[in-house]
C-alpha atoms as one frame of an Amber mdcrd trajectory, in Angstrom:
protein
  68.806  81.705 106.814  72.520  81.645 106.123  74.709  81.309 109.218  78.316
  82.437 108.980  80.923  81.461 111.547  83.993  83.620 112.161  87.121  82.194
 113.812  89.764  84.337 115.481  91.824  84.484 118.645  90.890  88.062 119.464
  89.213  91.309 118.483  90.158  90.988 114.811  86.969  88.928 114.507  84.915
  92.102 114.834  86.534  93.792 111.861  85.668  90.705 109.839  82.134  90.753
 111.249  81.652  94.412 110.308  82.890  93.863 106.753  80.679  90.810 106.245
  77.561  92.455 107.701  77.953  95.235 105.138  78.090  92.609 102.387  75.338
  90.155 103.320  72.491  89.678 105.796  73.004  86.499 107.798  73.249  85.032
 111.263  76.756  85.386 112.652  78.631  83.365 115.260  82.040  84.726 116.245
  84.239  82.170 117.978  87.040  83.808 119.920  89.763  81.758 121.553  90.923
  84.337 124.070  92.103  82.301 127.060  94.933  80.429 125.338  98.123  81.732
 123.669  97.415  83.628 120.455  97.394  81.638 117.227 100.564  83.433 116.149
 102.480  81.827 119.040 101.299  78.228 118.564 103.307  75.490 116.870 101.828
  74.538 113.497 100.594  71.159 114.800  98.810  72.849 117.734  97.500  75.586
 115.462  95.957  73.029 113.115  94.425  71.179 116.064  92.869  74.401 117.412
  91.611  75.351 113.950  90.001  71.974 113.391  88.333  72.082 116.794  86.967
  75.569 116.067  85.558  74.625 112.659  83.968  71.448 114.041  82.291  73.443
 116.798  80.830  76.010 114.390  79.623  73.336 111.973  77.826  71.609 114.855
  76.199  74.970 115.701  74.721  75.133 112.196  77.162  77.356 110.282  76.916
  77.013 106.496  79.990  79.161 105.887  83.179  79.575 107.929  85.492  82.589
 107.657  88.931  82.165 109.227  89.617  85.713 110.330  93.010  84.964 111.906
  95.767  85.562 109.350  98.082  83.109 111.134  95.491  80.335 111.000  94.571
  81.187 107.409  98.133  81.313 106.167  99.385  78.157 107.845  96.346  75.831
 108.022  93.573  77.085 105.745  94.020  74.597 102.880  94.161  71.574 105.180
  91.013  72.650 107.007  89.227  73.373 103.744  89.793  69.803 102.544  88.199
  67.984 105.482  84.933  69.845 106.110  81.723  69.815 104.002  81.070  73.569
 104.347  82.510  76.539 102.489  85.601  77.833 104.294  87.183  81.173 103.438
  90.567  82.398 104.607  91.843  85.920 105.196  95.413  85.764 104.005  98.054
  88.461 104.039  97.042  90.840 101.179 100.498  91.054  99.636  99.405  90.048
  96.140  96.716  92.767  96.064  99.180  95.363  97.301 101.874  94.259  94.865
  99.652  95.036  91.887  99.303  98.588  93.175 102.959  99.534  93.547 106.038
  99.416  91.373 108.417  99.497  94.315 107.836  98.749  97.986 104.996  97.020
  99.868 105.405  97.325 103.611 103.753  94.332 105.269 102.796  94.841 108.919
 101.948  91.806 111.036 103.356  89.209 113.392 106.990  88.392 112.699 106.225
  84.698 112.261 104.212  85.498 109.148 105.741  88.611 107.601 109.354  87.449
 107.893 108.526  84.405 105.758 107.143  86.381 102.829 109.276  85.965  99.729
 108.393  88.741  97.306 110.986  91.002  95.736 109.158  94.218  96.597 108.060
  93.260 100.141 109.378  95.049 103.226 108.534  93.004 106.349 107.611  95.077
 109.405 106.990  92.854 112.437 104.511  94.330 114.913 104.234  91.584 117.508
 103.018  93.935 120.238 100.149  95.361 118.202  97.507  93.109 119.721  98.289
  94.336 123.238  97.721  97.939 122.146  94.607  97.022 120.148  92.917  95.396
 123.154  93.270  98.622 125.149  90.886 100.366 122.709  93.089 103.477 122.967
  93.538 104.838 119.456  96.185 107.336 120.561  98.423 104.523 121.823  97.804
 102.506 118.658  98.748 105.454 116.438 101.895 106.100 118.468 102.915 102.443
 118.248 102.371 102.326 114.471 104.331 105.549 114.059 107.308 104.156 116.022
 107.358 100.921 114.047 107.094 102.619 110.635 109.644 105.362 111.277 112.702
 103.291 110.169 111.023 102.616 106.808 110.054 106.190 105.933 110.280 106.822
 102.194 110.884 103.160 101.366 107.320 101.982 100.620 104.369 103.030  98.452
 101.607 101.068 100.175 100.945  99.035 103.309  99.501  95.549 103.584  98.220
  94.869 107.097  98.569  91.160 107.710  96.994  90.703 111.125  93.277  90.518
 111.827  93.394  92.840 114.864  95.002  95.475 112.621  91.960  95.512 110.345
  89.988  97.056 113.181  92.482  99.935 113.297  93.022 100.412 109.586  92.125
 104.090 109.984  95.020 104.459 112.467  97.470 103.347 109.786  95.911 105.972
 107.506  96.444 108.630 110.170 100.146 107.790 110.324 100.475 107.536 106.524
  97.633 109.646 105.076  98.863 109.490 101.480  99.533 105.749 101.363  97.091
 103.071 100.187  96.281 100.559 102.942  95.293  96.984 102.028  93.790  94.679
 104.649  93.418  90.913 104.953  89.693  91.064 104.167  90.206  92.219 100.586
  88.014  90.046  98.370  86.539  87.788 101.089  83.296  89.714 101.615  82.943
  90.219  97.866  83.215  86.476  97.145  80.708  85.588  99.858  78.214  88.237
  98.700  78.453  87.014  95.105  77.822  83.378  96.035  75.109  83.873  98.651
  73.233  86.956  97.416  70.106  84.821  96.890  69.551  84.525 100.653  66.810
  86.666 102.283  67.770  90.207 103.245  66.613  90.106 106.834  68.370  91.006
 110.038  69.940  87.990 111.735  71.410  87.341 115.160  75.027  87.821 116.216
  76.518  85.623 118.926  80.037  85.687 120.331  81.297  82.482 121.940  84.532
  81.318 123.553  86.314  78.046 122.808  83.993  76.247 125.249  80.901  77.455
 123.432  79.903  79.860 126.194  78.194  83.067 125.042  80.384  86.125 125.777
  78.577  88.976 123.990  78.724  91.217 127.066  82.515  90.963 127.282  82.844
  92.407 123.772  79.807  94.699 123.768  81.912  97.714 122.766  82.779  96.027
 119.438  79.182  95.000 118.723  77.637  98.480 118.933
């Protein structure tokens, strides 16, 4: 049976897991690096080293496919990682291109400042939300909605759609819709599940296992039980 590995540094992995499980039946191993600084805060050399270590670990555990759920890791290291491993590796990049085809004017891109401030598109409005992860981990939707509302207020009337460029934001996509109910929201999983389903649809449609591990390979399903329900 197909085994898909998901790499992230936090709860964004579970949004990716949910999207993939809707697309294809498989075994899933989510590798979460939660004890170290987030990927968004690492130097590129350290980020690449962590990404390589994560992919190697999942390949050794029998993964046929790897999905890099972290937008930071995807954006900065995906191509290098893809070239050195013999398995299919998919990245979840900031969905600016998808959003840009939708609007004639402004695409507000929400994510960590390290990523969004580097985007060079004429119609892009960067909106750094570096504190989002802290709110997301609290699992308090009211606080998340209030935070999004505060961050978007200065840009009111300046954008037609929102591209959420951080994996933890995918889990709270509906919160962005609550703040901006008439605005199209694009997430970093656009197209990934579709490509995997198209390539691997021949695999048996049977229920597989789902395991969550830390960077030491220890099983931590209980710690994240709320996201696995």
